[in-house]
Short mmCIF file of C-alpha atoms and ligand atoms in Angstrom, two decimals:
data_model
loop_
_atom_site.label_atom_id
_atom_site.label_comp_id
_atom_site.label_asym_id
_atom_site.label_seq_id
_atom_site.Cartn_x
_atom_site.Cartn_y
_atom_site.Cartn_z
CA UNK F 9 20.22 0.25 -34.66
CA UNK F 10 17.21 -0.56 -32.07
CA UNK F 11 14.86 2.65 -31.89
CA UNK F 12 14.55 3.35 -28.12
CA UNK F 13 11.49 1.15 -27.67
CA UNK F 14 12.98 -2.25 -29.23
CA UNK F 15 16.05 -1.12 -27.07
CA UNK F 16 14.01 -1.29 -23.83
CA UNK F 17 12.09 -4.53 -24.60
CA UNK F 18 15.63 -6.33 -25.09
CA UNK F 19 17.08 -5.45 -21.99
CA UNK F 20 14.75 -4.03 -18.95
CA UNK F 21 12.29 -6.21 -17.27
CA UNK F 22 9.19 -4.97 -16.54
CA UNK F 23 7.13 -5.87 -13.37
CA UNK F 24 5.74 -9.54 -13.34
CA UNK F 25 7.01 -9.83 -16.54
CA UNK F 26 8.64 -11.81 -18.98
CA UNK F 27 11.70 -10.97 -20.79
CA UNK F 28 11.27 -12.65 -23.72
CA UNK F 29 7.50 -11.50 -24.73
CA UNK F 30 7.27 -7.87 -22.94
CA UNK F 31 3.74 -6.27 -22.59
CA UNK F 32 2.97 -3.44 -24.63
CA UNK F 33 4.75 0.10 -23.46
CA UNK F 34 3.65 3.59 -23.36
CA UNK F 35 6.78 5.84 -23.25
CA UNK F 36 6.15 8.65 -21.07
CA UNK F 37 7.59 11.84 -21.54
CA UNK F 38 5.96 14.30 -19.23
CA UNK F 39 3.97 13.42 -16.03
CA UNK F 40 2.31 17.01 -14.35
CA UNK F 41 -1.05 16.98 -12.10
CA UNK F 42 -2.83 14.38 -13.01
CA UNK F 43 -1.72 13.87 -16.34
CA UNK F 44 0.85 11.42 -18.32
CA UNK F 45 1.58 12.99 -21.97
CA UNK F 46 3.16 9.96 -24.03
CA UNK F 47 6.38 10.03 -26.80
CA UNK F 48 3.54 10.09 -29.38
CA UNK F 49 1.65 12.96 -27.79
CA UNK F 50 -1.11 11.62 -26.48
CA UNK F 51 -2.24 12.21 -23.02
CA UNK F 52 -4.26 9.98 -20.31
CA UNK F 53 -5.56 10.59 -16.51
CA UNK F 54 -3.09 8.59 -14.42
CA UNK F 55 -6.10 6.28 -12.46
CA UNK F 56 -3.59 4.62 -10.33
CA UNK F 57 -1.92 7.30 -8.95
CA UNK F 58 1.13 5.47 -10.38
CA UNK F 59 0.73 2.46 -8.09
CA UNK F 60 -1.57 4.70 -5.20
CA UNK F 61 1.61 6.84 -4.27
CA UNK F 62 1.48 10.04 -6.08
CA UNK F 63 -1.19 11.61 -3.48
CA UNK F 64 -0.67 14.99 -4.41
CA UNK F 65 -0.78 15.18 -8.41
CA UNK F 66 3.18 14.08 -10.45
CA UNK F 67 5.24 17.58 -10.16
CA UNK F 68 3.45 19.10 -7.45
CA UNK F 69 5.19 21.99 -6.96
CA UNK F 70 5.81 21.88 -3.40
CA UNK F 71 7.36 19.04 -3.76
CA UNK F 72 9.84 19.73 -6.68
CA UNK F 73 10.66 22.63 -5.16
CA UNK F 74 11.79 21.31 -1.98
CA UNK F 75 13.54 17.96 -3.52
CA UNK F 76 15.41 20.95 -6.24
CA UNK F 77 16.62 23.05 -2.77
CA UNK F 78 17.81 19.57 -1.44
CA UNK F 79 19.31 18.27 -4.26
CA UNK F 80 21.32 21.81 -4.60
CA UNK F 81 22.61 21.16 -1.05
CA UNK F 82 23.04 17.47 -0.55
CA UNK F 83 21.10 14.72 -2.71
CA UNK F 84 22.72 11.66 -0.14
CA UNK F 85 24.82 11.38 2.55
CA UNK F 86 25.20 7.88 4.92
CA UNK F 87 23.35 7.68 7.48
CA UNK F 88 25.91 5.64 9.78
CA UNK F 89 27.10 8.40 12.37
CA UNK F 90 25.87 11.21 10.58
CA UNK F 91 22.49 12.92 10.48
CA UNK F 92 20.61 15.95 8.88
CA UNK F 93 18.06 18.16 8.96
CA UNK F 94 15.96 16.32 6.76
CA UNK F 95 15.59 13.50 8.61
CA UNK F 96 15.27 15.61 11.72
CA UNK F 97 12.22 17.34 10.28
CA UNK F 98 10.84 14.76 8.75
CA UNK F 99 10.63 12.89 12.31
CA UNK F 100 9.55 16.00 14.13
CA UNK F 101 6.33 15.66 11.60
CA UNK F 102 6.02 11.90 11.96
CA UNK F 103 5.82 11.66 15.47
CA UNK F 104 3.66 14.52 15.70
CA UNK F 105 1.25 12.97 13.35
CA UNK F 106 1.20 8.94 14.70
CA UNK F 107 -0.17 8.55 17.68
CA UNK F 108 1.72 8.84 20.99
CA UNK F 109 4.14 6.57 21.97
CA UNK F 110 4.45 5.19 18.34
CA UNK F 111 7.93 7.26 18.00
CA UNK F 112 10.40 5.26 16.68
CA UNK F 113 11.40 5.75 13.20
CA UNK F 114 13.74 3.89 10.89
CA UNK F 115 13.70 4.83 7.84
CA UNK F 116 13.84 2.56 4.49
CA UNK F 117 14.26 2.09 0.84
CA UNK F 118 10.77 1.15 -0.33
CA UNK F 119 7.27 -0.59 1.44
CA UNK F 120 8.64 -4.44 1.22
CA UNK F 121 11.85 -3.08 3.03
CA UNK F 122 10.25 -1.42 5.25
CA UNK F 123 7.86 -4.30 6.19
CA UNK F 124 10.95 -6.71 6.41
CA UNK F 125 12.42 -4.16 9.43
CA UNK F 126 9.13 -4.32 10.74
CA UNK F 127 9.35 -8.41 11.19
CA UNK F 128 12.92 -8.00 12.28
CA UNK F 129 11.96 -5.67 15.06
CA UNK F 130 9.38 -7.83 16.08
CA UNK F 131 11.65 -10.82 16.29
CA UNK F 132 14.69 -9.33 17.51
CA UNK F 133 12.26 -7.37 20.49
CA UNK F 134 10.63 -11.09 21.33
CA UNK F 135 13.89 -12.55 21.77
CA UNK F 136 14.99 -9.83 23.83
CA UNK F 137 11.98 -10.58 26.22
CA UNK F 138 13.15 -14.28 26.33
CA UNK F 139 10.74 -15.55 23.82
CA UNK F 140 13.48 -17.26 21.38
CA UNK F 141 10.59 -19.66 20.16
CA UNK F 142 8.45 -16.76 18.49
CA UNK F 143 10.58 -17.34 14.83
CA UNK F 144 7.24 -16.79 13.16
CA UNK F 145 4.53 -14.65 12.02
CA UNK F 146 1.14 -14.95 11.44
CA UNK F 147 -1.45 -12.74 9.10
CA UNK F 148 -4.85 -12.75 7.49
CA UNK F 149 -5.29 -14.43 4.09
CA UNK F 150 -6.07 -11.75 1.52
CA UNK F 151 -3.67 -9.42 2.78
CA UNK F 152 -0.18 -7.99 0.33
CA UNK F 153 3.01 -7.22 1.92
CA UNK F 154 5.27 -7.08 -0.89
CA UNK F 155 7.56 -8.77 -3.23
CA UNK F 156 11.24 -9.24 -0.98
CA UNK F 157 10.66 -12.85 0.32
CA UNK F 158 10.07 -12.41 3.66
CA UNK F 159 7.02 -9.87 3.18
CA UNK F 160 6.00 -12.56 0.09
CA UNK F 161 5.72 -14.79 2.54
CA UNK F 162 3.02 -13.36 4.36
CA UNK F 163 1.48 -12.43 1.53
CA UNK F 164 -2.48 -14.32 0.54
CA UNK F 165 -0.72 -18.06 -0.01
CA UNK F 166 -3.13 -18.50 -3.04
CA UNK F 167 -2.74 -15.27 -4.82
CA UNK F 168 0.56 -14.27 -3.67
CA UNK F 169 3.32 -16.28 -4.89
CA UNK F 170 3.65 -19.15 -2.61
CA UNK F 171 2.51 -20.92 -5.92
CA UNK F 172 5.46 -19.57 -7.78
CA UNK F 173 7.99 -20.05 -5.03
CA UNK F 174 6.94 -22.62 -2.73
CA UNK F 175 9.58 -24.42 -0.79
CA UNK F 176 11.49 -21.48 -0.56
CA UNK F 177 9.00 -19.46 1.56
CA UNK F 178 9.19 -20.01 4.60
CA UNK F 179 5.85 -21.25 6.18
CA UNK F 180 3.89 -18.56 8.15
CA UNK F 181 0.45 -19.33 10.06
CA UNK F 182 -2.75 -17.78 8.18
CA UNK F 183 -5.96 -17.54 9.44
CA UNK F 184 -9.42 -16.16 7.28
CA UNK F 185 -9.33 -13.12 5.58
CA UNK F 186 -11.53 -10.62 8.48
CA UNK F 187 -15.41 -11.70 7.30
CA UNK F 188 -16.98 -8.59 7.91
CA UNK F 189 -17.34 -6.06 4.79
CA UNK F 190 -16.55 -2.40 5.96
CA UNK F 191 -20.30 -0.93 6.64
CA UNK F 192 -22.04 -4.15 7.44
CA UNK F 193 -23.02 -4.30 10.94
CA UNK F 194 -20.46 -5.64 12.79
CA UNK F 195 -20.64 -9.41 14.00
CA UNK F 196 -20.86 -10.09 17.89
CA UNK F 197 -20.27 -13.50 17.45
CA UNK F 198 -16.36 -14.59 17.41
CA UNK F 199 -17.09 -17.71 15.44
CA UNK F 200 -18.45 -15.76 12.66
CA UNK F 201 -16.27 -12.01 12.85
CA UNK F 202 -13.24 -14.24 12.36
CA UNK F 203 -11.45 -13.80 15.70
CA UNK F 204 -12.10 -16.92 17.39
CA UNK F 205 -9.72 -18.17 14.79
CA UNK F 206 -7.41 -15.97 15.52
CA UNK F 207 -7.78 -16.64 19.42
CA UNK F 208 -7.42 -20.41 18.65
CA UNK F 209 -4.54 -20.22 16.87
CA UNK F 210 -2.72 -18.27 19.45
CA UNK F 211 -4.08 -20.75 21.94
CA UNK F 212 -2.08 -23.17 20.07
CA UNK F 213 0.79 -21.27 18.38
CA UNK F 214 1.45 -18.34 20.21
CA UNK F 215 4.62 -19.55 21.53
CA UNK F 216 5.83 -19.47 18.25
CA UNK F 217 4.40 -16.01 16.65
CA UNK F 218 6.39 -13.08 16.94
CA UNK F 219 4.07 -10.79 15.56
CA UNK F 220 0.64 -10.29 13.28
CA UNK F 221 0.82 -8.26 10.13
CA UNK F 222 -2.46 -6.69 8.60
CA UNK F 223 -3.78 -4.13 6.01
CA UNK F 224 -5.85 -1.90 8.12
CA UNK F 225 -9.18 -2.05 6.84
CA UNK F 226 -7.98 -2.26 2.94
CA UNK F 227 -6.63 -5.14 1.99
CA UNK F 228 -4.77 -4.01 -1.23
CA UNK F 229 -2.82 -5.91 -3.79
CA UNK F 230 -4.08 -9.41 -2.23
CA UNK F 231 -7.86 -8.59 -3.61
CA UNK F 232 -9.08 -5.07 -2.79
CA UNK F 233 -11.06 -5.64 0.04
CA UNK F 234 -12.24 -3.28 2.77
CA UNK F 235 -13.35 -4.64 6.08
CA UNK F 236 -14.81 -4.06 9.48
CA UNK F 237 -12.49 -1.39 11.74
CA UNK F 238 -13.68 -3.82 14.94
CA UNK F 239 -11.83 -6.66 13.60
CA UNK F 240 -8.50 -4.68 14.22
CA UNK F 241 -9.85 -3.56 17.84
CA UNK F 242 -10.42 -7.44 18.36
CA UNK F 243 -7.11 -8.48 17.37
CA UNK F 244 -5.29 -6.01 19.23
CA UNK F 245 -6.94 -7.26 22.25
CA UNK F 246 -5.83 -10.83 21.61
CA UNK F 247 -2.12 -9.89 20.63
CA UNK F 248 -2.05 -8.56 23.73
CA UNK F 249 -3.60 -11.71 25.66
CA UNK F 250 -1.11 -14.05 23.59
CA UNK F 251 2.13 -11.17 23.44
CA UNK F 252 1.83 -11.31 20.10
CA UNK F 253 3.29 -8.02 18.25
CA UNK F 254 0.60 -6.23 16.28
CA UNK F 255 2.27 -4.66 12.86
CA UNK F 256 0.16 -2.23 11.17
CA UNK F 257 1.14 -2.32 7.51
CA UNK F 258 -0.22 1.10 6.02
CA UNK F 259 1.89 1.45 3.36
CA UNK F 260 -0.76 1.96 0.75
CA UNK F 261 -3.31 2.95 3.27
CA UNK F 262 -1.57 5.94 4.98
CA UNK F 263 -1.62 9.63 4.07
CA UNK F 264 -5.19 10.22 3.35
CA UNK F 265 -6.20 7.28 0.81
CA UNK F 266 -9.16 6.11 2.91
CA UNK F 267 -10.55 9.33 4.23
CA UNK F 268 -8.50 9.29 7.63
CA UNK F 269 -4.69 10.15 7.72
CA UNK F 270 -4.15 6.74 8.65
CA UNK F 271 -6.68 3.82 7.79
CA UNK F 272 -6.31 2.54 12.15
CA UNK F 273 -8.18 5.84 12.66
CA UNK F 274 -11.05 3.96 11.51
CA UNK F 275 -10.98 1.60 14.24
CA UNK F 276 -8.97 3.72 17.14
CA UNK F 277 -6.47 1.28 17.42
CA UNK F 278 -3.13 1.24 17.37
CA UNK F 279 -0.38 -1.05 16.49
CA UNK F 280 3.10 -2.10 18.30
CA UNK F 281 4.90 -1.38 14.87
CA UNK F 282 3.96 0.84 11.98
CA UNK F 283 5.17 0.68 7.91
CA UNK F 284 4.50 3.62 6.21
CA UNK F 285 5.92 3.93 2.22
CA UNK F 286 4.05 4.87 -1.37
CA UNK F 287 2.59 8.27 -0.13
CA UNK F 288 5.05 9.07 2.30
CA UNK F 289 7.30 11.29 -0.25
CA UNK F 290 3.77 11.91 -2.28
CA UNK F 291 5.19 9.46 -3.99
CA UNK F 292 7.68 11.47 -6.03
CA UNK F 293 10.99 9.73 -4.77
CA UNK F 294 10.94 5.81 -3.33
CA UNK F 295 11.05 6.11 0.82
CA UNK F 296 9.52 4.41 3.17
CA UNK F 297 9.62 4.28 7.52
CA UNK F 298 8.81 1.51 10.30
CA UNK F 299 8.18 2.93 12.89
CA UNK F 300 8.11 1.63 16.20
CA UNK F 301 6.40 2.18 20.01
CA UNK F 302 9.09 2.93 22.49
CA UNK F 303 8.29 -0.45 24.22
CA UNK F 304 9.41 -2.56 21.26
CA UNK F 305 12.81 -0.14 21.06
CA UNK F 306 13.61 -0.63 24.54
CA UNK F 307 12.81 -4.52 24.37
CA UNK F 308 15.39 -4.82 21.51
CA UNK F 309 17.95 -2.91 23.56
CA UNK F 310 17.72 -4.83 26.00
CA UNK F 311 18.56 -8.22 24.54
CA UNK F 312 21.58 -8.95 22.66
CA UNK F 313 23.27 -7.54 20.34
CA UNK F 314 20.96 -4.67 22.11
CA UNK F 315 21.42 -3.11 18.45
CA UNK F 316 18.39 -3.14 15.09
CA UNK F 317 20.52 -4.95 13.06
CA UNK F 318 18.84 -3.48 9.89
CA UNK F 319 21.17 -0.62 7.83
CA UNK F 320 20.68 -0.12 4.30
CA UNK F 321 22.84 2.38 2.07
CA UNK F 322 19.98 4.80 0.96
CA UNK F 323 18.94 4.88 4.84
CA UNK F 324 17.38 8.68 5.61
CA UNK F 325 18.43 9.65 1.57
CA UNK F 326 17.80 13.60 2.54
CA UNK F 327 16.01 14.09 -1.23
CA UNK F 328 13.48 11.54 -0.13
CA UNK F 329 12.97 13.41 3.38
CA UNK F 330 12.79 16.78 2.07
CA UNK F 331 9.73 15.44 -0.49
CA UNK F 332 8.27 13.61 2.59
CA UNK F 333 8.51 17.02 4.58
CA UNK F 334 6.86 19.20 1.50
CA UNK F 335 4.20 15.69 0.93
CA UNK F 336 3.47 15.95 5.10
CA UNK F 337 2.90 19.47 4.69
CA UNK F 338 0.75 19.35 2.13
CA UNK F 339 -1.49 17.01 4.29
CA UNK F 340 -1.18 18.94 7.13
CA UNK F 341 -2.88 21.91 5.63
CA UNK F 342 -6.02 19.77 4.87
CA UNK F 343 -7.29 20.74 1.72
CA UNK F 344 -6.66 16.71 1.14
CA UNK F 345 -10.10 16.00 3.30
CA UNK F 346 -12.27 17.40 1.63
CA UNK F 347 -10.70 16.32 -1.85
CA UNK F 348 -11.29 12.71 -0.52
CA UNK F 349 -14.72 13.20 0.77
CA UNK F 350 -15.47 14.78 -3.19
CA UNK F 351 -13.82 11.85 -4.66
CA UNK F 352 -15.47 9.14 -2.71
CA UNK F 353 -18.56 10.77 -3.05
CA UNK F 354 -18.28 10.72 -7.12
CA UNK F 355 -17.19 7.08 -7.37
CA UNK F 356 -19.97 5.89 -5.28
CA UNK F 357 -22.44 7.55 -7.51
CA UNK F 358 -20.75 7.61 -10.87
CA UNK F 359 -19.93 3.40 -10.30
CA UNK F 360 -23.55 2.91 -9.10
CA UNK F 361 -24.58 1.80 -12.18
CA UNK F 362 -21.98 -0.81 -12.39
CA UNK F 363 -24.35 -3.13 -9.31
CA UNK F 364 -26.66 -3.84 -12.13
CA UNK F 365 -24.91 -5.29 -14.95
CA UNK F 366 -24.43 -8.89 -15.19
CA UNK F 367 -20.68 -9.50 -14.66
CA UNK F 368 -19.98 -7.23 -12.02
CA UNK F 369 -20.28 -9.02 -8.18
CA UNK F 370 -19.48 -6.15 -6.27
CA UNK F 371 -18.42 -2.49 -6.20
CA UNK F 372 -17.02 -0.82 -3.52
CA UNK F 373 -15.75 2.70 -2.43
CA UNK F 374 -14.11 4.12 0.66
CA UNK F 375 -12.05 7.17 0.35
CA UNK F 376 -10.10 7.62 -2.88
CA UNK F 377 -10.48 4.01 -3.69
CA UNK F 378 -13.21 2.62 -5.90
CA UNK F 379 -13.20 -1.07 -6.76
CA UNK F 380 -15.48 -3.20 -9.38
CA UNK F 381 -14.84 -6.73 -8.96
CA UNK F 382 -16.50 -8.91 -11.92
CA UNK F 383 -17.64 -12.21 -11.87
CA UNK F 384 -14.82 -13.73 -14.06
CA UNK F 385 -11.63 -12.74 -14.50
CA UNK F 386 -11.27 -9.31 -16.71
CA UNK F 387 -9.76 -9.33 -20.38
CA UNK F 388 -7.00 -7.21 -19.06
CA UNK F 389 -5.30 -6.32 -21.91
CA UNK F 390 -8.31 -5.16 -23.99
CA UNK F 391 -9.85 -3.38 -21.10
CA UNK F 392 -6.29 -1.17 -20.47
CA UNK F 393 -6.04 -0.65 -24.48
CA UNK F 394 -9.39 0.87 -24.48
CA UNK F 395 -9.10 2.91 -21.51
CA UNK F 396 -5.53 4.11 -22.49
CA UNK F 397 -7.16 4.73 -26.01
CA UNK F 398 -9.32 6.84 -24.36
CA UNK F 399 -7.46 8.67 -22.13
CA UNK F 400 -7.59 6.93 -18.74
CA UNK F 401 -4.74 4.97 -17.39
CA UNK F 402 -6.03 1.92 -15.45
CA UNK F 403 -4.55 -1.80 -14.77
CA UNK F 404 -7.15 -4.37 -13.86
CA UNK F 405 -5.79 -7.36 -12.61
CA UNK F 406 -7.78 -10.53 -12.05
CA UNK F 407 -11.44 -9.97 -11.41
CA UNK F 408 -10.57 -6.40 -10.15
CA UNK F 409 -11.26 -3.35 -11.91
CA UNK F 410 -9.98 -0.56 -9.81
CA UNK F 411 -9.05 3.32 -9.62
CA UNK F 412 -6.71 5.20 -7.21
CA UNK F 413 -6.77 8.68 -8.48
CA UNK F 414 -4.73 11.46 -6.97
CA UNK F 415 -6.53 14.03 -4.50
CA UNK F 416 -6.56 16.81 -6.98
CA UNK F 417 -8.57 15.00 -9.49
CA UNK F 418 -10.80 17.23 -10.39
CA UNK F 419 -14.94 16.15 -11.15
CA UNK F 420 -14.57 16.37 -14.72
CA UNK F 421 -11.96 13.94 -14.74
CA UNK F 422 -12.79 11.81 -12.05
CA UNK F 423 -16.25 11.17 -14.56
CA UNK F 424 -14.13 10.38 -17.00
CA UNK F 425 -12.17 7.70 -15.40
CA UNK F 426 -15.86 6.42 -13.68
CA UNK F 427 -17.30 6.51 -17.36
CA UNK F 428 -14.03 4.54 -19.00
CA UNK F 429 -14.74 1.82 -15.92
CA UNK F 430 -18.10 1.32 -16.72
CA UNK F 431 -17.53 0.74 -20.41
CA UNK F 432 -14.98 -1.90 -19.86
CA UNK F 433 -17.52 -3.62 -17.44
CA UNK F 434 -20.10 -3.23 -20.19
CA UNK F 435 -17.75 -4.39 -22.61
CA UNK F 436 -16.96 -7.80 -20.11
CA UNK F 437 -21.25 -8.06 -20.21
CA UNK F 438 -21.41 -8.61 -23.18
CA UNK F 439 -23.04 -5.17 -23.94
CA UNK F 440 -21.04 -2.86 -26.36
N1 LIG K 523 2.71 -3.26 1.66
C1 LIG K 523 1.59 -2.94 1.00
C2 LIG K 523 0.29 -2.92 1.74
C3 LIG K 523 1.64 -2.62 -0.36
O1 LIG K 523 0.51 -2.33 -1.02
C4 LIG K 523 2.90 -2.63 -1.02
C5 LIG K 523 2.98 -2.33 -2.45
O2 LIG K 523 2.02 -2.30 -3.17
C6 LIG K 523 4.04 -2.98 -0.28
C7 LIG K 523 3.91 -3.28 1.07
C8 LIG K 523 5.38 -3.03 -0.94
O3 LIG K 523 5.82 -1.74 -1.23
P1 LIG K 523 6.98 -1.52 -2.31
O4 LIG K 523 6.38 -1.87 -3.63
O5 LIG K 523 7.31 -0.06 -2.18
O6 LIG K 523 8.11 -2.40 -1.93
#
């Protein structure tokens, strides 16, 4: 008889895994604030938010408590010709909170869904205008969209998986990741900001580009960078010039992460289409929403079939609404600011230290996000034993050293999660 562990190692695969040698497990048995307790007892800070989405803390109240109501009335219903109040609310907050005229919602399944409706709106609404050449889309190297194989597509073509998957992906135009670090001064000169690339390629493509797909201002998965808010005014200027569809994807941006409900408040812009997913519920339930301006809904009417030809099963799954009403409220009573401002204000100071040891290159903080990227790539599995040894859930990957930890975490153990990083970067130079 396989004990519960050996049981799981047979037969579930694991993210970016393989089946026959699994990576080591921790079996969790109780997640609460911004703790994981493990089978064995042991308990360590969850760093990562559990991949950025659990804003609030795992178990916030608010949020059980709404998902329990829910689940007492009506865990799922289809969303073909029927509706409820979930979904109602949960609209009434999102269109209160994205700007105006960014008011069409669809909800989806998860971020990589949600960014495929996104590129299906954009190509079904350029068709409709009589622009059946725009098939394709274009992006920023650098950038993570997610794993389905459209979104992997447009996805950094050398660390995404274009390596992996090649001929299968269908080819999508790429142009520099944006140059300018987030607090530099900003670059007048298009040549060097990165946009006269993106004007010459719509000089020459734009007939064939449906739409642009970006991080705002964090580029996530693809290489945790954070760049200058006046590339995105830039490029929303020339996807306007060309009729190129801007598509914002804040799926691990939005809610709060970088110190603005949305990371486009940085720059003031807005996009033609939104995703929104991780955060949304406060992460306790998988949900996610493109939504869309009013022109890009109309355009798709308009053409034929005149109909979003997008309708998954789980569509508007009231549990997940109710959380994303009880996460939305949560964020709309603000105590989240200043919790940001606190926790981007420890990591800056408490991974200072970090600049001066020999194989870090860079650190960086904005928001709830603190990033050490080393020289050469990090021993990743002796960096997450020790940190998991001593309390502190992280998952380097690559050169990248990173922490996401929920708003609630408190000062004491936000220093403990900054201490754990800079051991393991002491540890890669050479000096415990
Ligand atoms: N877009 C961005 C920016 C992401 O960071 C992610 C996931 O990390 C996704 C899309 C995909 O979301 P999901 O994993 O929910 O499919």
């Amino acid at each position: 008889m396989l004990s519960a562990d050996e049981f799981d190692r047979r037969h579930i695969w694991r993210p970016y895994a393989s089946m026959m040698t699994p990576p080591p497990l921790h079996r969790i048995t109780d997640a609460q604030g911004v703790y994981l307790t493990r089978a064995d007892g042991g308990r360590m800070i969850d760093a990562m938010s559990s991949w950025w989405c659990m804003a609030h803390g795992h178990r916030r109240p608010e949020i059980v408590a709404a998902m329990a109501a829910q689940l007492q009335r009506m865990p799922h219903v289809m969303f073909g010709g029927l509706t409820h109040d979930p979904a109602t609310e949960l609209a009434q907050r999102l269109v209160r909170l994205l700007p105006p005229g960014l008011d069409c919602i669809f909800y989806a399944d998860s971020g990589s869904v949600a960014v495929e409706v996104a590129l299906k709106m954009a190509r079904q609404a350029q068709a409709a205008r009589g622009h059946a050449t725009r098939t394709m889309f274009a992006s920023a190297r650098g950038g993570y969209h997610g794993d389905t194989w459209k979104a992997m597509s447009l996805c950094d073509p050398e660390t995404g998986m274009h390596g992996h998957f090649g001929g299968s992906l269908q080819p999508q135009f790429f142009v520099r990741r944006p140059p300018v670090a987030f607090g530099d001064a900003w670059i007048e000169d298009p040549a060097l900001n990165g946009l006269q690339e993106v004007e010459t390629l719509f000089a020459e493509q734009a007939g064939r580009i449906a739409g642009f797909i970006i991080e705002p201002v964090v580029q996530g998965a693809g290489g945790m960078r954070f760049y200058h808010p006046r590339y995105l005014a830039g490029l929303r200027r020339l996807c306007d010039a060309a009729g190129v569809l801007l598509i914002f994807d804040e799926v691990a941006t939005g809610f709060g992460r970088t110190g603005r409900m949305f990371a486009m408040e940085h720059a003031g812009v807005w996009p033609d289409i939104i995703c929104l997913g991780k955060a949304l519920t406060g992460g306790h339930i998988t949900f996610a929403a493109t939504v869309a301006s009013r022109a890009v809904a109309q355009a798709i009417a308009g053409g034929s079939p005149g109909l979003l030809m997008h309708g998954p099963t789980f569509m508007g799954n009231p549990l997940a609404c109710a959380a994303a009403c009880a996460s939305l409220d949560l964020l709309q009573a603000g105590a989240w600011r200043d919790d940001v401002a606190r926790i981007e204000a420890g990591l800056t100071i408490g991974l200072a230290p970090a600049r001066d040891m020999p194989a870090v290159a860079d650190v960086r903080v904005l928001g709830a996000i603190g990033v050490v990227e080393m020289r050469s790539p990090i021993d990743v599995d002796r960096a997450h034993a020790r940190a998991v040894a001593s309390g502190v859930y992280l998952r380097p990957f690559g050169r990248l050293l990173y922490t996401m930890p929920p708003f609630i975490t408190s000062d004491r153990e936000l220093e403990q999660i900054v201490t754990e990083m800079l051991n393991i970067c002491m540890i890669e130079s050479g000096d415990i």
